[in-house]
Structure formats: structure tokens, C-alpha cells
Amino acid sequence: MKLDLYEIAEVLSAKNDVTQFENVALRNAEFDSRLIESGDLFVPLKGARDGHDFIATAFAQGAAATLSERPVAEGAYILVDDVLTAFQRLAQYYLQKMQVDVLAVTGSNGKTTTKDMLAQLLATTYKTYKTQGNYNNEIGLPYTVLHMPEDTEKLVLEMGQDHLGDIHLLSNLAKPKTGIVTLVGEAHLEFFGSRAEIAQGKMQIADGLRKDGLLIVPADKIVNEFLPADCKLVRFGPDADIFLTRLEERKDSLSFECNFLEQRIDLPVTGKYNATNAMIAAYAALQEGVSEVAIAQAFSELELTRNRTEWKKAGNGADILSDVYNANPTAMRLILETFSTIPANPGGRKLAVLADMKELGADAKSMHGSMITSLNPEIVTDLFLYGQDMEALYDYAKEIYPPGKVHYFIKNDEKDQFEQLTKAVREKLTPADQILLKGSNSMNLAKLVEDLEDGN
């Protein structure tokens, strides 16, 4: 971090006289006192605990200074009205100072994968940094900005939303050169009135977009009323500005062409949705001057954030398609479509473990039940359903599946049948089978994946 104490105090309009302290260069900004190292700036945020209670600990760890909303006796501090607002303001200033090009990605599905893809493409040509893990909110995004290497030229930021206005804040902070919306689905519907309101929130990525900026959005009519007038707009999808052609899906890879590239793209991941994510990333990278040859090479060596769609091996040799990081109806339909399309192993079956999708609001039961339209008993022959809302899908599935092929396990405040689920899956799974696991992270299907891998 290329900032010193006096510069930060000036940027934040400090309410105290910092010239009483020695002006020192500050190494990093940290809000967790346990991560503080010598020369860091401590950012005492308020959460389950008030970070101000850990200022002394931060100084003992080697902090050179701290932000604070009240006077501090034990070391150099910058007095501000609100630490979080100051943190965000500092990140905004730092982006302007370092003159980094920001490419921002949001979407109900695919934003992390698209972020990873785009960063890998840009890294072939530029010093590139990206959002680490799930640091995509009002705290994580400024943290990412202030932790980027000083020689960064391109910064790929993921932007998440739980409520309307979240992305408006992040976009105005980051001032992206390129904004990308991967999909408008039903994620976090509990906190929004409708899918249209989700679209409104996602499209706020354009609120801070540069006047000459590029906006890439799906050819979905639900975004039409939220399209800005003063940017370069590119839409993707069948018969849109950019689109896929000659897509070939395989068990653990895919290849495709698209209307703006001469190179055919090979990806070491599966899923038509990943082809779409790759197309979006390729188009954005191409606009930044990355060559087609570099794009194709980078895709062939692609590395994605773990716990997205990933093939693993069970202890008994069965193939596991793990997609257990998060879930909403759109994502579940897409992965079921992909799983159903992949050829079964010789002599093997296809099984699926589907768990509750969270934050869907009042229509959660019906949305879970609607997954029946993505299931064919002749293809996905054995179904394991887990969770309170999955009971709605069970009610439909038991009507179309043969007896003994659909299994339902409860998870609610009174009862959790996770152990029974694990036992049933282990007993059914044979070495030649393929099994899909999909559910929200809080349903802990990652533990089931681990158990199957270990052969327990």
C-alpha cells in the first residue's frame, strides 16, 4: 500500500491534528487485529465485536497507526466520524491515485468464475490483481483495493449484493472501466421484492461506470428498463451482440467458438454456463488488448476458485460432480442440465443429492418444487433430497420416480438427518456411478463430498 499517515489523514479530513505523530509509510490496512504486522494501519470496524476494543492489541502486534471514531491514548491515530465510510473513501482515493483500470463483475450466478477467468486472461498481458475469496462486499472490496500490489495495472473486482443499493455503493467506489452482469436470477430473493428488483440492483454496476465505459449484460428483457444511455453496451446470448457457436460438452471439459473470435476455445471445465462465462471474459479481455492467441492459451490452463463445479473421485472410484458452494433455482437448473447431458459411465448410473437453496423468501417451497422440470428419472435415476424446503420437490418426485428411487432427509430446527443422508448415499453409490451434489453452502454438502472422497 503506497500511502503514509499524513496523506491518509488529509484524504479522510481527519478530525485531529496528526502532525503530533511521526509521518510513517503504512504497509497494509487490516481490520482483523490478529493479522496485523509491523507497519500496518488498523481499521477497527464494528461487527459482532467493536474493533475499537482491539486497538491496543493491534498496536502490540506492530500497527503503526489506527483509524478511530474516538481519541486513542496509546499510539498514532486518525480520528474520523465513521470508520467503515473512511475505509471505503480511502480505497476510492487509492484507486484514483494508482490509476488502475477496474473491471467489475456481478451476477446471480457465474460472477466468481467470470472474475477468475477474466483475471487469468488479463494476467497474460498486464500486472493483474483480483478479488480474493468472497471479499465482494462493502468491506471486502475496499480491502481488496488496498491490498493490490503497487504495480497493478488491471484490477478485477467481484461485486455482490444482498440488498438493493449494495452494488450502487461499490460501483461508485470503484469507478469501473468495464462492468459485467453475468446473469439475473433469484439469488437473495428473500431480500428483494421480485426478480425485477434483483435486475435493478445488478444493473447498478453501471452507476459508477466511466463515461467511456463498457457494459456487458445478458440479452434478457428484464434488464431493459435499467440500461444506461451513456456507455458502450454489449449484450450476450442467442442472436445478441456476442454469442456461442459449435459448443461441445464433455464430462470434464468443453470447447466452443463465438462470433467475435477466430480461435476455438478449449476449457478444462464442464457446463454450458461456463462457456458463456468464458465468452464474456474473452470479449472483455479482447477490448483491453489481450490477443486471441493469449486468450486461447490462458483458457487451456484455467484455474478456478475451488468449490464451484468440480469433478472429484469417491473413495470407491465413483465420479463426484461437486457444486456445493452456493445454490439458487437458476444455478440448480443449469447444473442439472449439464449433469444430464454428460454421458454416463459404462455400467453406471447418475445419482443426485440436492439440498435446500437459501434466501428465496416466501416462494421458496414452490421454487424448490419447480426443480422437477429439470429431472428425468430415466437419466438421473436416484435422487436424495435434504432440507426443509426440499420436501416440496420430494412431493413431486415420488409421483414420477419408481419406488425406492427418491429419498428425503429432514433438516430443520428440531431434526437433522445428515448422518442418515450420508449413510444412504454411501450404500447406494457404486464405483461406476456419477453423483451430483448441489445445495447452499450452509447445508454442509461439502462435508458429504469429503466423506465420499475419503471412502468413509
Short mmCIF file of C-alpha atoms in Angstrom, two decimals:
data_model
loop_
_atom_site.label_atom_id
_atom_site.label_comp_id
_atom_site.label_asym_id
_atom_site.label_seq_id
_atom_site.Cartn_x
_atom_site.Cartn_y
_atom_site.Cartn_z
CA MET A 1 0.00 0.00 0.00
CA LYS A 2 1.62 3.22 -1.19
CA LEU A 3 0.26 5.61 1.46
CA ASP A 4 1.59 7.39 4.52
CA LEU A 5 -0.05 8.65 7.70
CA TYR A 6 -0.30 12.33 6.76
CA GLU A 7 -1.66 11.57 3.28
CA ILE A 8 -4.40 9.34 4.69
CA ALA A 9 -5.29 11.95 7.30
CA GLU A 10 -5.66 14.57 4.58
CA VAL A 11 -7.76 12.30 2.35
CA LEU A 12 -10.08 11.45 5.26
CA SER A 13 -10.26 15.03 6.62
CA ALA A 14 -9.02 13.85 9.99
CA LYS A 15 -10.71 15.50 12.97
CA ASN A 16 -7.47 15.50 14.96
CA ASP A 17 -4.01 17.00 14.38
CA VAL A 18 -1.91 14.10 13.15
CA THR A 19 1.26 16.20 12.95
CA GLN A 20 1.74 15.34 16.64
CA PHE A 21 2.73 11.88 15.30
CA GLU A 22 5.67 10.97 13.11
CA ASN A 23 4.73 10.60 9.45
CA VAL A 24 5.26 6.96 8.53
CA ALA A 25 4.64 4.82 5.46
CA LEU A 26 1.85 2.33 6.08
CA ARG A 27 2.29 -1.20 4.77
CA ASN A 28 -1.24 -2.62 4.68
CA ALA A 29 -4.72 -1.92 6.02
CA GLU A 30 -6.14 -4.68 8.24
CA PHE A 31 -9.46 -4.91 10.11
CA ASP A 32 -8.53 -8.13 11.95
CA SER A 33 -6.08 -7.35 14.76
CA ARG A 34 -4.76 -10.93 14.53
CA LEU A 35 -3.46 -10.23 11.01
CA ILE A 36 -1.65 -7.02 11.91
CA GLU A 37 2.05 -6.92 11.12
CA SER A 38 4.66 -4.24 11.69
CA GLY A 39 3.84 -1.01 9.85
CA ASP A 40 0.14 -1.73 9.22
CA LEU A 41 -2.87 0.56 9.54
CA PHE A 42 -5.57 -0.91 11.79
CA VAL A 43 -9.18 -0.42 10.68
CA PRO A 44 -11.42 -1.05 13.73
CA LEU A 45 -14.77 -1.95 12.18
CA LYS A 46 -17.93 -2.59 14.15
CA GLY A 47 -19.42 -6.06 13.83
CA ALA A 48 -20.24 -8.74 16.35
CA ARG A 49 -17.45 -7.04 18.32
CA ASP A 50 -16.38 -3.40 18.14
CA GLY A 51 -12.94 -3.23 16.56
CA HIS A 52 -12.10 -0.27 18.78
CA ASP A 53 -11.79 -2.76 21.65
CA PHE A 54 -8.80 -4.28 19.85
CA ILE A 55 -6.80 -1.12 19.11
CA ALA A 56 -4.36 -1.85 21.94
CA THR A 57 -3.92 -5.39 20.62
CA ALA A 58 -3.24 -4.04 17.13
CA PHE A 59 -0.52 -1.71 18.42
CA ALA A 60 1.00 -4.57 20.39
CA GLN A 61 1.07 -6.58 17.13
CA GLY A 62 3.04 -3.80 15.44
CA ALA A 63 0.43 -1.46 13.95
CA ALA A 64 1.91 1.93 13.04
CA ALA A 65 -1.44 3.74 13.23
CA THR A 66 -5.17 3.22 13.50
CA LEU A 67 -8.37 4.79 12.31
CA SER A 68 -10.71 5.57 15.17
CA GLU A 69 -14.03 7.18 16.00
CA ARG A 70 -12.73 8.30 19.39
CA PRO A 71 -9.43 9.62 20.79
CA VAL A 72 -6.73 6.99 21.31
CA ALA A 73 -4.15 7.23 24.07
CA GLU A 74 -1.63 4.57 23.08
CA GLY A 75 -0.47 5.46 19.55
CA ALA A 76 -0.89 7.33 16.28
CA TYR A 77 -4.50 7.61 15.17
CA ILE A 78 -6.67 9.30 12.56
CA LEU A 79 -9.97 10.47 14.03
CA VAL A 80 -12.99 10.02 11.74
CA ASP A 81 -16.77 10.06 12.10
CA ASP A 82 -17.28 6.55 10.75
CA VAL A 83 -14.51 4.01 10.24
CA LEU A 84 -16.26 1.96 7.52
CA THR A 85 -17.05 5.07 5.46
CA ALA A 86 -13.46 6.24 5.90
CA PHE A 87 -12.16 2.83 4.81
CA GLN A 88 -14.26 2.99 1.64
CA ARG A 89 -13.24 6.59 0.94
CA LEU A 90 -9.58 5.68 1.32
CA ALA A 91 -9.93 2.82 -1.17
CA GLN A 92 -11.65 5.11 -3.66
CA TYR A 93 -8.81 7.62 -3.36
CA TYR A 94 -6.19 4.90 -3.72
CA LEU A 95 -7.69 3.66 -6.98
CA GLN A 96 -7.58 7.20 -8.35
CA LYS A 97 -4.01 7.69 -7.16
CA MET A 98 -2.73 4.43 -8.65
CA GLN A 99 -4.67 4.93 -11.92
CA VAL A 100 -5.66 1.27 -12.14
CA ASP A 101 -8.20 0.06 -14.68
CA VAL A 102 -11.07 -1.64 -12.85
CA LEU A 103 -13.16 -4.37 -14.46
CA ALA A 104 -16.15 -5.20 -12.26
CA VAL A 105 -18.25 -8.38 -12.32
CA THR A 106 -21.61 -9.15 -10.72
CA GLY A 107 -24.44 -11.59 -11.35
CA SER A 108 -26.73 -14.09 -9.66
CA ASN A 109 -24.54 -16.91 -10.99
CA GLY A 110 -21.11 -17.06 -12.53
CA LYS A 111 -19.58 -13.88 -11.13
CA THR A 112 -16.72 -15.61 -9.29
CA THR A 113 -15.94 -17.89 -12.22
CA THR A 114 -16.06 -14.99 -14.69
CA LYS A 115 -13.87 -12.91 -12.38
CA ASP A 116 -11.30 -15.72 -12.20
CA MET A 117 -11.38 -16.24 -15.97
CA LEU A 118 -11.04 -12.56 -16.78
CA ALA A 119 -8.17 -12.09 -14.34
CA GLN A 120 -6.32 -15.04 -15.83
CA LEU A 121 -6.74 -13.66 -19.36
CA LEU A 122 -5.59 -10.16 -18.38
CA ALA A 123 -2.60 -11.57 -16.50
CA THR A 124 -1.15 -12.77 -19.80
CA THR A 125 -0.55 -9.14 -20.76
CA TYR A 126 -0.82 -6.94 -17.65
CA LYS A 127 0.02 -6.89 -13.96
CA THR A 128 -3.36 -8.10 -12.71
CA TYR A 129 -4.96 -8.50 -9.29
CA LYS A 130 -8.44 -9.79 -8.41
CA THR A 131 -10.90 -10.16 -5.56
CA GLN A 132 -9.65 -12.91 -3.27
CA GLY A 133 -12.18 -15.45 -1.97
CA ASN A 134 -15.58 -13.89 -1.33
CA TYR A 135 -14.34 -10.37 -0.49
CA ASN A 136 -17.01 -8.80 -2.68
CA ASN A 137 -19.00 -6.56 -0.30
CA GLU A 138 -18.72 -3.11 1.28
CA ILE A 139 -15.82 -4.31 3.45
CA GLY A 140 -14.16 -6.87 1.19
CA LEU A 141 -13.97 -4.67 -1.89
CA PRO A 142 -12.06 -1.77 -0.27
CA TYR A 143 -9.86 -4.34 1.45
CA THR A 144 -9.04 -5.83 -1.97
CA VAL A 145 -8.23 -2.40 -3.39
CA LEU A 146 -5.86 -1.52 -0.55
CA HIS A 147 -4.12 -4.90 -0.77
CA MET A 148 -3.41 -4.91 -4.50
CA PRO A 149 0.31 -4.88 -5.41
CA GLU A 150 1.69 -1.43 -6.14
CA ASP A 151 2.44 -2.33 -9.78
CA THR A 152 -1.14 -3.46 -10.55
CA GLU A 153 -2.41 -2.33 -13.95
CA LYS A 154 -5.74 -4.18 -14.14
CA LEU A 155 -7.94 -4.90 -11.14
CA VAL A 156 -10.84 -7.37 -11.48
CA LEU A 157 -13.39 -6.79 -8.74
CA GLU A 158 -16.31 -9.04 -7.88
CA MET A 159 -19.38 -7.18 -6.60
CA GLY A 160 -22.03 -8.97 -4.54
CA GLN A 161 -25.42 -7.80 -3.33
CA ASP A 162 -27.71 -8.80 -0.52
CA HIS A 163 -29.91 -5.69 -0.72
CA LEU A 164 -30.80 -3.05 -3.27
CA GLY A 165 -28.13 -0.34 -3.26
CA ASP A 166 -25.17 -2.56 -2.39
CA ILE A 167 -23.76 -2.52 -5.92
CA HIS A 168 -24.52 1.19 -6.33
CA LEU A 169 -22.12 1.85 -3.45
CA LEU A 170 -19.43 -0.48 -4.79
CA SER A 171 -19.62 0.79 -8.36
CA ASN A 172 -19.32 4.42 -7.28
CA LEU A 173 -16.35 3.47 -5.13
CA ALA A 174 -14.52 1.56 -7.87
CA LYS A 175 -15.47 3.61 -10.96
CA PRO A 176 -15.07 0.62 -13.32
CA LYS A 177 -13.88 0.88 -16.88
CA THR A 178 -15.86 -2.28 -17.67
CA GLY A 179 -18.96 -3.58 -15.91
CA ILE A 180 -20.25 -7.14 -16.39
CA VAL A 181 -23.57 -8.69 -15.34
CA THR A 182 -23.38 -12.46 -15.85
CA LEU A 183 -27.00 -13.37 -15.04
CA VAL A 184 -30.13 -12.09 -13.35
CA GLY A 185 -31.50 -14.99 -11.33
CA GLU A 186 -33.25 -15.50 -8.00
CA ALA A 187 -30.25 -15.26 -5.60
CA HIS A 188 -31.15 -13.49 -2.32
CA LEU A 189 -34.78 -13.17 -3.42
CA GLU A 190 -35.72 -13.12 0.27
CA PHE A 191 -34.27 -9.59 0.48
CA PHE A 192 -35.79 -8.33 -2.79
CA GLY A 193 -39.38 -7.88 -3.81
CA SER A 194 -39.01 -9.54 -7.20
CA ARG A 195 -36.59 -10.66 -9.88
CA ALA A 196 -37.05 -7.22 -11.46
CA GLU A 197 -35.69 -5.66 -8.27
CA ILE A 198 -32.72 -8.04 -8.44
CA ALA A 199 -32.15 -6.85 -12.01
CA GLN A 200 -32.30 -3.25 -10.85
CA GLY A 201 -29.69 -3.98 -8.20
CA LYS A 202 -27.36 -5.80 -10.58
CA MET A 203 -27.60 -3.05 -13.18
CA GLN A 204 -26.38 -0.54 -10.60
CA ILE A 205 -22.92 -1.74 -11.62
CA ALA A 206 -23.27 0.96 -14.30
CA ASP A 207 -23.81 3.74 -11.74
CA GLY A 208 -20.09 4.39 -11.31
CA LEU A 209 -19.05 3.30 -14.81
CA ARG A 210 -16.69 5.63 -16.66
CA LYS A 211 -18.38 7.74 -19.31
CA ASP A 212 -16.49 5.83 -22.00
CA GLY A 213 -17.00 2.53 -20.19
CA LEU A 214 -18.12 -0.86 -21.48
CA LEU A 215 -21.19 -2.60 -20.06
CA ILE A 216 -21.73 -6.29 -20.84
CA VAL A 217 -25.17 -7.65 -19.90
CA PRO A 218 -27.41 -10.60 -20.80
CA ALA A 219 -29.96 -10.28 -23.61
CA ASP A 220 -32.71 -10.59 -21.01
CA LYS A 221 -35.63 -8.18 -21.32
CA ILE A 222 -35.80 -7.84 -17.56
CA VAL A 223 -32.77 -5.52 -17.63
CA ASN A 224 -34.10 -3.28 -20.40
CA GLU A 225 -35.61 -0.57 -18.22
CA PHE A 226 -32.36 -0.24 -16.27
CA LEU A 227 -29.97 0.19 -19.21
CA PRO A 228 -27.87 3.39 -19.05
CA ALA A 229 -27.65 5.68 -22.07
CA ASP A 230 -24.05 6.85 -21.89
CA CYS A 231 -21.85 3.77 -22.27
CA LYS A 232 -20.84 1.15 -24.80
CA LEU A 233 -23.47 -1.56 -24.36
CA VAL A 234 -22.84 -5.16 -25.42
CA ARG A 235 -25.43 -7.89 -24.88
CA PHE A 236 -24.78 -11.62 -24.93
CA GLY A 237 -26.99 -14.59 -25.72
CA PRO A 238 -28.52 -16.24 -28.79
CA ASP A 239 -28.84 -13.71 -31.64
CA ALA A 240 -27.36 -10.95 -29.43
CA ASP A 241 -24.19 -8.90 -29.96
CA ILE A 242 -21.97 -11.77 -28.85
CA PHE A 243 -22.95 -15.44 -28.82
CA LEU A 244 -21.62 -19.00 -28.68
CA THR A 245 -21.37 -21.36 -31.64
CA ARG A 246 -20.32 -25.02 -32.04
CA LEU A 247 -20.39 -25.81 -28.33
CA GLU A 248 -19.21 -29.31 -27.40
CA GLU A 249 -19.65 -30.51 -23.80
CA ARG A 250 -17.73 -33.41 -22.32
CA LYS A 251 -17.50 -34.91 -18.85
CA ASP A 252 -14.67 -32.70 -17.61
CA SER A 253 -14.10 -30.23 -20.44
CA LEU A 254 -15.80 -28.29 -23.20
CA SER A 255 -14.95 -26.36 -26.34
CA PHE A 256 -16.71 -23.64 -28.26
CA GLU A 257 -16.44 -20.88 -30.80
CA CYS A 258 -18.04 -17.46 -30.70
CA ASN A 259 -18.88 -14.81 -33.25
CA PHE A 260 -16.03 -12.41 -32.38
CA LEU A 261 -13.09 -14.85 -32.14
CA GLU A 262 -11.29 -16.81 -34.82
CA GLN A 263 -9.73 -19.12 -32.21
CA ARG A 264 -11.64 -22.14 -30.94
CA ILE A 265 -11.62 -22.15 -27.12
CA ASP A 266 -10.94 -25.26 -25.04
CA LEU A 267 -11.78 -25.23 -21.32
CA PRO A 268 -10.79 -27.83 -18.71
CA VAL A 269 -14.19 -27.41 -17.01
CA THR A 270 -17.68 -28.55 -17.85
CA GLY A 271 -21.04 -26.78 -18.14
CA LYS A 272 -22.60 -24.65 -20.87
CA TYR A 273 -22.81 -21.79 -18.36
CA ASN A 274 -19.01 -21.88 -18.08
CA ALA A 275 -18.78 -21.48 -21.85
CA THR A 276 -20.92 -18.35 -21.52
CA ASN A 277 -18.77 -17.06 -18.66
CA ALA A 278 -15.65 -17.69 -20.76
CA MET A 279 -17.13 -15.89 -23.75
CA ILE A 280 -17.87 -12.83 -21.63
CA ALA A 281 -14.36 -12.85 -20.15
CA ALA A 282 -12.82 -13.27 -23.59
CA TYR A 283 -14.73 -10.32 -25.01
CA ALA A 284 -13.77 -8.05 -22.09
CA ALA A 285 -10.10 -9.12 -22.32
CA LEU A 286 -10.06 -8.55 -26.07
CA GLN A 287 -11.22 -4.96 -25.52
CA GLU A 288 -8.24 -4.50 -23.18
CA GLY A 289 -5.80 -5.55 -25.88
CA VAL A 290 -5.21 -9.19 -24.95
CA SER A 291 -4.51 -11.22 -28.10
CA GLU A 292 -6.68 -14.11 -29.27
CA VAL A 293 -3.72 -16.46 -29.01
CA ALA A 294 -3.10 -15.43 -25.40
CA ILE A 295 -6.79 -15.84 -24.59
CA ALA A 296 -6.92 -19.37 -26.00
CA GLN A 297 -3.72 -20.39 -24.21
CA ALA A 298 -4.87 -18.97 -20.87
CA PHE A 299 -8.19 -20.79 -21.09
CA SER A 300 -6.45 -24.10 -21.73
CA GLU A 301 -4.59 -23.63 -18.41
CA LEU A 302 -7.58 -22.29 -16.47
CA GLU A 303 -7.62 -22.45 -12.66
CA LEU A 304 -10.85 -21.56 -10.86
CA THR A 305 -11.78 -20.81 -7.26
CA ARG A 306 -12.43 -24.15 -5.54
CA ASN A 307 -15.87 -25.47 -4.56
CA ARG A 308 -17.53 -24.29 -7.74
CA THR A 309 -18.37 -27.00 -10.28
CA GLU A 310 -15.62 -29.56 -9.82
CA TRP A 311 -15.20 -33.25 -10.61
CA LYS A 312 -13.80 -35.35 -7.76
CA LYS A 313 -13.28 -39.05 -7.09
CA ALA A 314 -15.07 -41.01 -4.39
CA GLY A 315 -13.07 -43.47 -2.35
CA ASN A 316 -14.76 -46.34 -4.19
CA GLY A 317 -13.96 -44.87 -7.61
CA ALA A 318 -17.29 -43.20 -8.40
CA ASP A 319 -17.26 -39.77 -10.07
CA ILE A 320 -18.47 -36.84 -7.94
CA LEU A 321 -19.66 -33.59 -9.54
CA SER A 322 -19.39 -31.18 -6.62
CA ASP A 323 -21.17 -27.81 -6.79
CA VAL A 324 -21.75 -27.10 -3.12
CA TYR A 325 -20.62 -23.51 -2.63
CA ASN A 326 -24.00 -21.90 -3.20
CA ALA A 327 -27.36 -22.51 -4.83
CA ASN A 328 -30.41 -20.83 -6.29
CA PRO A 329 -33.01 -22.14 -8.74
CA THR A 330 -31.19 -20.90 -11.84
CA ALA A 331 -27.89 -22.44 -10.75
CA MET A 332 -29.55 -25.73 -9.83
CA ARG A 333 -31.35 -25.96 -13.16
CA LEU A 334 -28.12 -25.25 -15.05
CA ILE A 335 -26.06 -27.87 -13.23
CA LEU A 336 -28.83 -30.47 -13.60
CA GLU A 337 -28.93 -29.72 -17.33
CA THR A 338 -25.16 -30.18 -17.61
CA PHE A 339 -25.12 -33.33 -15.46
CA SER A 340 -27.92 -34.86 -17.51
CA THR A 341 -26.15 -34.12 -20.80
CA ILE A 342 -22.83 -35.77 -19.86
CA PRO A 343 -22.69 -39.44 -20.93
CA ALA A 344 -22.97 -41.93 -18.06
CA ASN A 345 -20.05 -44.22 -17.28
CA PRO A 346 -20.32 -47.74 -18.78
CA GLY A 347 -22.46 -49.80 -16.45
CA GLY A 348 -23.04 -46.86 -14.12
CA ARG A 349 -25.96 -44.69 -13.06
CA LYS A 350 -26.46 -40.98 -12.41
CA LEU A 351 -27.44 -40.01 -8.86
CA ALA A 352 -28.12 -36.55 -7.43
CA VAL A 353 -28.06 -35.09 -3.93
CA LEU A 354 -29.99 -31.82 -3.85
CA ALA A 355 -30.18 -29.69 -0.70
CA ASP A 356 -32.07 -26.55 0.25
CA MET A 357 -31.47 -23.27 -1.56
CA LYS A 358 -31.46 -20.41 0.94
CA GLU A 359 -32.73 -16.81 0.90
CA LEU A 360 -35.57 -17.39 -1.56
CA GLY A 361 -38.28 -15.78 0.57
CA ALA A 362 -41.98 -16.60 0.56
CA ASP A 363 -41.86 -18.59 -2.69
CA ALA A 364 -39.08 -20.92 -1.52
CA LYS A 365 -41.26 -24.05 -1.46
CA SER A 366 -42.60 -23.57 -4.99
CA MET A 367 -39.13 -22.77 -6.33
CA HIS A 368 -37.77 -25.99 -4.86
CA GLY A 369 -40.71 -27.91 -6.28
CA SER A 370 -40.12 -26.43 -9.73
CA MET A 371 -36.82 -28.32 -9.99
CA ILE A 372 -38.91 -31.36 -11.02
CA THR A 373 -38.94 -29.97 -14.59
CA SER A 374 -35.14 -30.43 -14.73
CA LEU A 375 -35.21 -34.07 -13.64
CA ASN A 376 -35.72 -37.10 -15.84
CA PRO A 377 -35.97 -40.42 -13.91
CA GLU A 378 -34.53 -42.24 -16.91
CA ILE A 379 -31.34 -40.16 -16.74
CA VAL A 380 -30.92 -39.17 -13.07
CA THR A 381 -32.16 -42.45 -11.70
CA ASP A 382 -31.67 -41.98 -7.94
CA LEU A 383 -32.49 -38.81 -6.02
CA PHE A 384 -31.50 -37.80 -2.49
CA LEU A 385 -33.23 -34.66 -1.17
CA TYR A 386 -32.13 -32.90 2.01
CA GLY A 387 -33.64 -29.97 3.85
CA GLN A 388 -36.88 -28.39 4.91
CA ASP A 389 -37.80 -26.82 1.55
CA MET A 390 -36.75 -29.85 -0.49
CA GLU A 391 -39.84 -31.60 0.81
CA ALA A 392 -41.74 -29.75 -1.94
CA LEU A 393 -39.57 -31.38 -4.60
CA TYR A 394 -39.93 -34.74 -2.87
CA ASP A 395 -43.72 -34.48 -3.15
CA TYR A 396 -43.42 -34.13 -6.94
CA ALA A 397 -40.54 -36.56 -7.45
CA LYS A 398 -42.15 -39.50 -5.67
CA GLU A 399 -45.01 -39.30 -8.19
CA ILE A 400 -42.78 -39.79 -11.24
CA TYR A 401 -39.88 -41.87 -9.88
CA PRO A 402 -40.13 -45.63 -9.33
CA PRO A 403 -40.50 -46.78 -5.69
CA GLY A 404 -37.24 -46.71 -3.74
CA LYS A 405 -35.53 -44.22 -6.07
CA VAL A 406 -36.32 -40.99 -4.20
CA HIS A 407 -35.04 -40.47 -0.66
CA TYR A 408 -35.89 -37.50 1.55
CA PHE A 409 -33.95 -36.40 4.65
CA ILE A 410 -35.09 -33.73 7.08
CA LYS A 411 -33.11 -30.72 8.24
CA ASN A 412 -34.91 -28.22 10.45
CA ASP A 413 -34.65 -26.72 13.92
CA GLU A 414 -35.83 -29.93 15.58
CA LYS A 415 -34.18 -32.63 13.48
CA ASP A 416 -31.18 -33.08 11.20
CA GLN A 417 -30.82 -36.33 9.26
CA PHE A 418 -27.42 -35.55 7.72
CA GLU A 419 -25.89 -38.76 9.05
CA GLN A 420 -28.74 -40.80 7.59
CA LEU A 421 -28.27 -39.00 4.26
CA THR A 422 -24.56 -39.80 4.27
CA LYS A 423 -25.19 -43.47 5.10
CA ALA A 424 -27.84 -43.83 2.37
CA VAL A 425 -25.65 -42.24 -0.30
CA ARG A 426 -22.65 -44.39 0.62
CA GLU A 427 -24.78 -47.56 0.45
CA LYS A 428 -26.22 -46.70 -2.97
CA LEU A 429 -23.10 -45.35 -4.69
CA THR A 430 -21.21 -47.90 -6.81
CA PRO A 431 -17.77 -47.48 -8.45
CA ALA A 432 -19.22 -46.95 -11.94
CA ASP A 433 -21.69 -44.23 -10.86
CA GLN A 434 -21.67 -40.47 -11.29
CA ILE A 435 -23.17 -38.38 -8.48
CA LEU A 436 -24.05 -34.68 -8.42
CA LEU A 437 -24.17 -32.71 -5.15
CA LYS A 438 -25.78 -29.26 -5.19
CA GLY A 439 -27.07 -27.03 -2.40
CA SER A 440 -26.44 -23.85 -0.45
CA ASN A 441 -23.18 -23.71 1.47
CA SER A 442 -24.97 -23.74 4.83
CA MET A 443 -26.40 -27.19 4.03
CA ASN A 444 -22.88 -28.61 4.50
CA LEU A 445 -22.80 -30.84 1.44
CA ALA A 446 -19.05 -30.13 1.30
CA LYS A 447 -18.79 -32.46 4.30
CA LEU A 448 -20.63 -35.17 2.36
CA VAL A 449 -18.24 -34.69 -0.56
CA GLU A 450 -15.29 -35.13 1.81
CA ASP A 451 -16.84 -38.23 3.34
CA LEU A 452 -17.34 -39.78 -0.09
CA GLU A 453 -13.79 -38.90 -1.15
CA ASP A 454 -12.40 -40.50 1.99
CA GLY A 455 -14.49 -43.60 1.45
CA ASN A 456 -15.97 -43.26 4.94
#
